[in-house]
CSV table of C-alpha atoms in Angstrom, one decimal:
chain,number,residue,atom,x,y,z
A,248,MET,CA,0.0,0.0,0.0
A,249,SER,CA,1.2,3.5,-0.7
A,250,PRO,CA,0.2,6.8,1.1
A,251,ASP,CA,-2.0,8.0,-1.8
A,252,GLU,CA,-4.1,4.8,-1.4
A,253,LEU,CA,-5.2,5.9,2.1
A,254,SER,CA,-8.4,7.9,2.5
A,255,ASP,CA,-7.9,11.4,3.7
A,256,GLU,CA,-11.5,11.7,5.0
A,257,PRO,CA,-11.8,11.4,8.8
A,258,GLY,CA,-14.0,8.5,10.0
A,259,TYR,CA,-16.2,8.3,13.1
A,260,GLY,CA,-14.7,8.0,16.5
A,261,ASN,CA,-15.8,5.4,19.1
A,262,PHE,CA,-18.7,7.4,20.4
A,263,LEU,CA,-19.9,8.6,17.0
A,264,MET,CA,-19.9,5.1,15.6
A,265,VAL,CA,-22.2,3.9,18.4
A,266,GLN,CA,-24.4,6.9,17.8
A,267,ALA,CA,-24.5,6.2,14.1
A,268,ALA,CA,-25.5,2.6,14.8
A,269,ASP,CA,-28.3,3.8,17.0
A,270,GLU,CA,-29.5,6.0,14.1
A,271,ARG,CA,-29.2,3.1,11.7
A,272,GLU,CA,-26.5,5.0,9.7
A,273,ILE,CA,-24.1,2.2,10.5
A,274,LYS,CA,-25.5,-1.3,10.0
A,275,ALA,CA,-22.5,-3.5,10.7
A,276,MET,CA,-19.6,-3.2,13.2
A,277,TYR,CA,-16.4,-5.0,13.7
A,278,ILE,CA,-15.0,-4.5,17.2
A,279,VAL,CA,-11.4,-5.7,18.2
A,280,GLY,CA,-10.4,-5.9,21.8
A,281,GLU,CA,-12.7,-3.1,23.1
A,282,GLU,CA,-15.2,-3.6,26.0
A,283,THR,CA,-17.6,-1.0,24.6
A,284,ALA,CA,-20.8,-2.4,26.1
A,285,PHE,CA,-19.3,-2.0,29.6
A,286,SER,CA,-17.0,0.9,29.6
A,287,ASP,CA,-18.7,3.5,27.3
A,288,SER,CA,-21.0,6.0,29.1
A,289,ASN,CA,-24.7,5.6,29.0
A,290,THR,CA,-24.6,1.8,28.5
A,291,HIS,CA,-28.3,1.6,27.9
A,292,ASN,CA,-27.9,3.6,24.7
A,293,VAL,CA,-24.8,1.5,23.7
A,294,HIS,CA,-26.7,-1.7,24.1
A,295,THR,CA,-29.7,-0.4,22.2
A,296,ALA,CA,-27.4,0.6,19.3
A,297,PHE,CA,-25.7,-2.8,19.2
A,298,GLU,CA,-29.1,-4.5,19.1
A,299,LYS,CA,-30.1,-2.4,16.0
A,300,LEU,CA,-27.0,-3.6,14.0
A,301,ASP,CA,-27.7,-6.0,11.2
A,302,PHE,CA,-24.4,-7.7,11.7
A,303,MET,CA,-21.7,-7.5,14.5
A,304,VAL,CA,-18.3,-9.1,14.8
A,305,VAL,CA,-16.3,-9.1,18.0
A,306,GLN,CA,-12.7,-10.2,18.1
A,307,ASP,CA,-11.3,-10.6,21.6
A,308,ILE,CA,-9.4,-12.9,23.9
A,309,PHE,CA,-12.4,-13.4,26.2
A,310,LEU,CA,-16.2,-13.6,25.8
A,311,SER,CA,-16.7,-10.0,26.9
A,312,ARG,CA,-20.0,-8.2,27.6
A,313,THR,CA,-19.6,-6.6,24.1
A,314,ALA,CA,-19.2,-10.1,22.6
A,315,GLU,CA,-22.6,-11.1,23.9
A,316,PHE,CA,-24.2,-8.8,21.3
A,317,ALA,CA,-22.2,-10.2,18.4
A,318,ASP,CA,-23.4,-12.4,15.6
A,319,VAL,CA,-19.8,-13.8,15.2
A,320,VAL,CA,-17.0,-14.0,17.8
A,321,LEU,CA,-13.5,-14.5,16.6
A,322,PRO,CA,-11.1,-15.8,19.3
A,323,ALA,CA,-7.9,-13.8,19.4
A,324,CYS,CA,-4.9,-14.4,21.7
A,325,PRO,CA,-3.0,-12.3,24.2
A,326,SER,CA,0.4,-10.7,23.6
A,327,VAL,CA,2.4,-13.6,25.1
A,328,GLU,CA,1.0,-15.8,22.3
A,329,GLN,CA,2.0,-13.7,19.4
A,330,GLU,CA,4.7,-11.5,17.9
A,331,GLY,CA,4.1,-7.8,17.5
A,332,THR,CA,4.9,-4.2,18.4
A,333,TYR,CA,3.3,-1.7,20.7
A,334,VAL,CA,3.2,2.1,20.8
A,335,ASN,CA,2.3,3.6,24.1
A,336,THR,CA,1.3,7.1,25.1
A,337,GLU,CA,5.0,8.0,25.8
A,338,ARG,CA,5.4,7.5,22.0
A,339,ARG,CA,7.6,4.5,22.8
A,340,ILE,CA,7.6,1.7,20.3
A,341,GLN,CA,8.4,-1.7,21.7
A,342,ARG,CA,8.6,-5.2,20.4
A,343,SER,CA,7.0,-8.3,21.9
A,344,TYR,CA,7.9,-11.9,21.5
A,345,GLN,CA,5.7,-15.0,21.4
A,346,VAL,CA,6.5,-17.3,24.4
A,347,LEU,CA,3.4,-19.5,24.4
A,348,GLU,CA,1.3,-21.3,21.7
A,349,PRO,CA,-2.2,-19.9,21.2
A,350,LEU,CA,-4.9,-21.8,23.0
A,351,GLY,CA,-7.5,-23.8,21.2
A,352,ASN,CA,-8.6,-22.2,17.9
A,353,SER,CA,-7.5,-18.7,18.9
A,354,ARG,CA,-5.1,-16.8,16.6
A,355,PRO,CA,-3.2,-13.5,16.6
A,356,ASP,CA,-5.1,-10.4,15.6
A,357,TRP,CA,-3.0,-9.7,12.6
A,358,ARG,CA,-3.6,-13.2,11.2
A,359,ILE,CA,-7.3,-13.1,11.7
A,360,LEU,CA,-7.6,-9.7,10.0
A,361,THR,CA,-5.4,-10.8,7.2
A,362,ASP,CA,-7.5,-13.9,6.5
A,363,VAL,CA,-10.7,-11.9,6.7
A,364,ALA,CA,-9.4,-9.5,4.1
A,365,THR,CA,-8.3,-12.3,1.9
A,366,ARG,CA,-11.8,-13.9,2.0
A,367,MET,CA,-13.2,-10.5,1.1
A,368,GLY,CA,-11.0,-10.3,-2.0
A,369,HIS,CA,-8.1,-8.3,-0.7
A,370,ASP,CA,-5.0,-10.4,-0.3
A,371,TRP,CA,-2.6,-8.4,1.9
A,372,GLY,CA,0.0,-11.0,1.6
A,373,TYR,CA,1.4,-10.7,5.2
A,374,THR,CA,3.2,-13.7,6.5
A,375,HIS,CA,4.7,-12.1,9.7
A,376,PRO,CA,3.9,-9.0,11.7
A,377,SER,CA,7.3,-7.5,10.9
A,378,GLU,CA,6.0,-7.0,7.3
A,379,ILE,CA,3.2,-4.9,8.7
A,380,MET,CA,5.6,-2.8,10.7
A,381,ALA,CA,7.7,-2.3,7.6
A,382,GLU,CA,4.7,-1.1,5.7
A,383,CYS,CA,3.9,1.4,8.5
A,384,ALA,CA,7.4,2.6,8.3
A,385,ARG,CA,7.2,3.1,4.5
A,386,ILE,CA,3.9,5.0,4.7
A,387,ALA,CA,4.1,7.0,7.9
A,388,PRO,CA,7.0,9.5,8.1
A,389,MET,CA,7.0,9.4,11.9
A,390,PHE,CA,7.8,5.6,11.7
A,391,ALA,CA,10.3,5.9,8.9
A,392,GLY,CA,13.2,4.4,10.8
A,393,VAL,CA,11.3,1.8,12.8
A,394,SER,CA,12.2,-1.9,12.2
A,395,TYR,CA,12.1,-5.2,14.0
A,396,GLU,CA,15.9,-5.3,13.8
A,397,ARG,CA,16.3,-1.9,15.6
A,398,LEU,CA,13.8,-3.1,18.3
A,399,GLU,CA,15.6,-6.4,18.9
A,400,GLY,CA,15.8,-7.5,22.5
A,401,TRP,CA,14.9,-4.7,25.0
A,402,LYS,CA,15.6,-1.8,22.6
A,403,SER,CA,12.9,0.7,21.9
A,404,GLN,CA,12.3,3.8,19.8
A,405,LEU,CA,10.3,7.0,20.4
A,406,TRP,CA,8.5,8.5,17.3
A,407,PRO,CA,9.2,10.4,15.2
A,408,VAL,CA,12.0,8.1,14.0
A,409,ALA,CA,14.2,9.3,11.1
A,410,GLU,CA,15.1,6.9,8.3
A,411,ASP,CA,18.5,6.3,9.9
A,412,GLY,CA,16.9,5.1,13.1
A,413,THR,CA,17.4,8.2,15.1
A,414,ASP,CA,14.4,8.7,17.4
A,415,SER,CA,13.1,11.7,19.4
A,416,PRO,CA,13.1,11.3,23.2
A,417,LEU,CA,12.0,15.0,23.4
A,418,LEU,CA,9.6,16.8,21.1
A,419,TYR,CA,9.6,20.4,19.8
A,420,ILE,CA,13.2,21.1,20.7
A,421,ASP,CA,13.7,22.9,17.3
A,422,GLY,CA,10.1,24.1,16.9
A,423,PHE,CA,6.6,22.9,16.3
A,424,ALA,CA,5.3,21.0,13.3
A,425,ASN,CA,3.9,24.2,11.7
A,426,GLU,CA,5.1,26.3,8.8
A,427,ASP,CA,6.5,29.0,11.0
A,428,GLY,CA,7.8,26.5,13.6
A,429,ARG,CA,5.7,28.1,16.3
A,430,ALA,CA,3.0,26.6,18.5
A,431,ASN,CA,-0.6,27.7,17.5
A,432,LEU,CA,-2.4,29.0,20.6
A,433,HIS,CA,-6.0,30.2,20.6
A,434,ALA,CA,-7.8,32.0,23.4
A,435,LEU,CA,-11.1,30.3,24.5
A,436,GLU,CA,-14.1,32.1,25.9
A,437,TRP,CA,-15.4,30.4,29.0
A,438,GLN,CA,-18.9,28.9,28.7
A,439,PRO,CA,-21.0,27.6,31.6
A,440,PRO,CA,-21.6,23.9,31.7
A,441,VAL,CA,-24.7,22.6,29.9
A,442,GLU,CA,-26.0,21.1,33.1
A,443,ALA,CA,-25.4,22.4,36.6
A,444,PRO,CA,-26.7,21.3,40.1
A,445,ASP,CA,-30.1,22.5,41.0
A,446,GLU,CA,-32.7,21.9,43.8
A,447,GLU,CA,-33.9,18.7,42.2
A,448,TYR,CA,-30.5,17.3,41.2
A,449,ASP,CA,-27.9,18.9,43.4
A,450,LEU,CA,-25.1,16.4,43.2
A,451,LEU,CA,-22.3,16.5,40.7
A,452,LEU,CA,-21.2,13.0,39.7
A,453,ASP,CA,-17.7,12.3,38.3
A,454,ASN,CA,-16.9,8.7,37.5
A,455,GLY,CA,-13.3,7.5,37.8
A,456,ARG,CA,-11.1,4.5,37.5
A,457,LEU,CA,-9.7,2.1,40.1
A,458,ARG,CA,-6.0,2.0,40.4
A,459,GLU,CA,-6.1,-1.8,40.7
A,460,GLN,CA,-8.2,-2.4,37.6
A,461,PHE,CA,-7.9,-1.3,34.0
A,462,GLN,CA,-10.9,0.3,32.3
A,463,GLY,CA,-13.5,-2.3,31.6
A,464,THR,CA,-11.8,-5.1,33.6
A,465,ASN,CA,-12.1,-7.4,30.6
A,466,GLN,CA,-8.6,-8.7,31.4
A,467,THR,CA,-7.6,-7.5,34.9
A,468,GLY,CA,-11.0,-8.4,36.2
A,469,ARG,CA,-10.3,-12.0,35.8
A,470,THR,CA,-7.4,-11.9,38.3
A,471,GLU,CA,-8.5,-13.2,41.7
A,472,GLY,CA,-5.7,-11.4,43.6
A,473,ILE,CA,-6.9,-8.0,42.3
A,474,TRP,CA,-10.5,-8.6,43.4
A,475,GLN,CA,-9.2,-9.6,46.8
A,476,GLN,CA,-7.6,-6.1,47.1
A,477,ILE,CA,-10.7,-4.2,46.1
A,478,PRO,CA,-13.8,-6.4,45.7
A,479,HIS,CA,-16.3,-3.5,45.1
A,480,GLY,CA,-16.7,-0.2,43.5
A,481,PHE,CA,-17.3,2.7,45.8
A,482,VAL,CA,-18.7,6.3,46.1
A,483,GLU,CA,-16.8,9.2,47.6
A,484,VAL,CA,-19.0,12.1,48.7
A,485,SER,CA,-17.6,15.5,49.5
A,486,PRO,CA,-19.0,17.5,52.5
A,487,ASN,CA,-17.7,20.8,51.1
A,488,SER,CA,-20.8,22.1,49.4
A,489,PRO,CA,-23.6,24.5,50.2
A,490,PRO,CA,-26.8,23.0,51.7
A,491,SER,CA,-29.5,22.0,49.3
A,492,ALA,CA,-32.6,19.8,49.1
A,493,ALA,CA,-30.7,16.6,48.8
A,494,SER,CA,-28.0,17.6,51.3
A,495,ARG,CA,-30.7,18.4,53.9
A,496,ARG,CA,-32.1,15.0,53.4
A,497,ALA,CA,-28.6,13.4,53.6
A,498,PRO,CA,-26.3,15.7,55.6
A,499,GLY,CA,-22.8,16.0,54.3
A,500,CYS,CA,-23.7,15.2,50.7
A,501,GLY,CA,-22.6,17.6,48.0
A,502,SER,CA,-20.4,16.3,45.1
A,503,ALA,CA,-19.7,12.7,44.6
A,504,ARG,CA,-17.1,10.6,42.8
A,505,VAL,CA,-17.8,7.0,41.7
A,506,ALA,CA,-15.0,4.5,41.2
A,507,THR,CA,-16.1,1.6,39.1
A,508,ALA,CA,-14.3,-1.6,38.2
């Protein structure tokens, strides 16, 4: 594939795809490794949207809550059962190695997607994930110098990576990625929140994550030791708020934070 073969039109994000499914604009969905039915806000609307789909495929290492809505579930395998590379939010690119054979009929994500594409008439021709990384390096300038060889062992690279393999531990040392090399800053005008506490609903609720669990708990939630540390979600209520109808009914109530697993 070459850069000019890629679409330059932005697609829907996670939330907008679910919204489009609810409005019947999207009729089929293929979800890989995302516990959307559990972790997305307003789960009732998410579930309703999934039920409206004509066809839904979920590819995951466990039968997740999301997979329960699927017409087809494709069993993938975890990182220890496949080769690959990861890019984290630090911009660090790291290589992983297969140490165990996939269980049962499960297969690596790249192999499942490659076979699906072939059956749909698009033979990508990949035989190893290193070939996929090489294609990314050829197409995306920020990955130009990334290769399996340069990631051998415990080595890593931080994008952008020049063709000679020189990476960028720090960004914007010589300027920003704009024509004038300067950052583009824009002043914003403050706007009040769409909803604010009132006499009827006088609590502000902010949901958060548990340190011990990761997002939808699709993987970490299957670890007994973690549940022993924190077996339940909880609500933290702040007493630092003016009295209101609800706080008169329940002294000390004002704002609340919910931690969910």
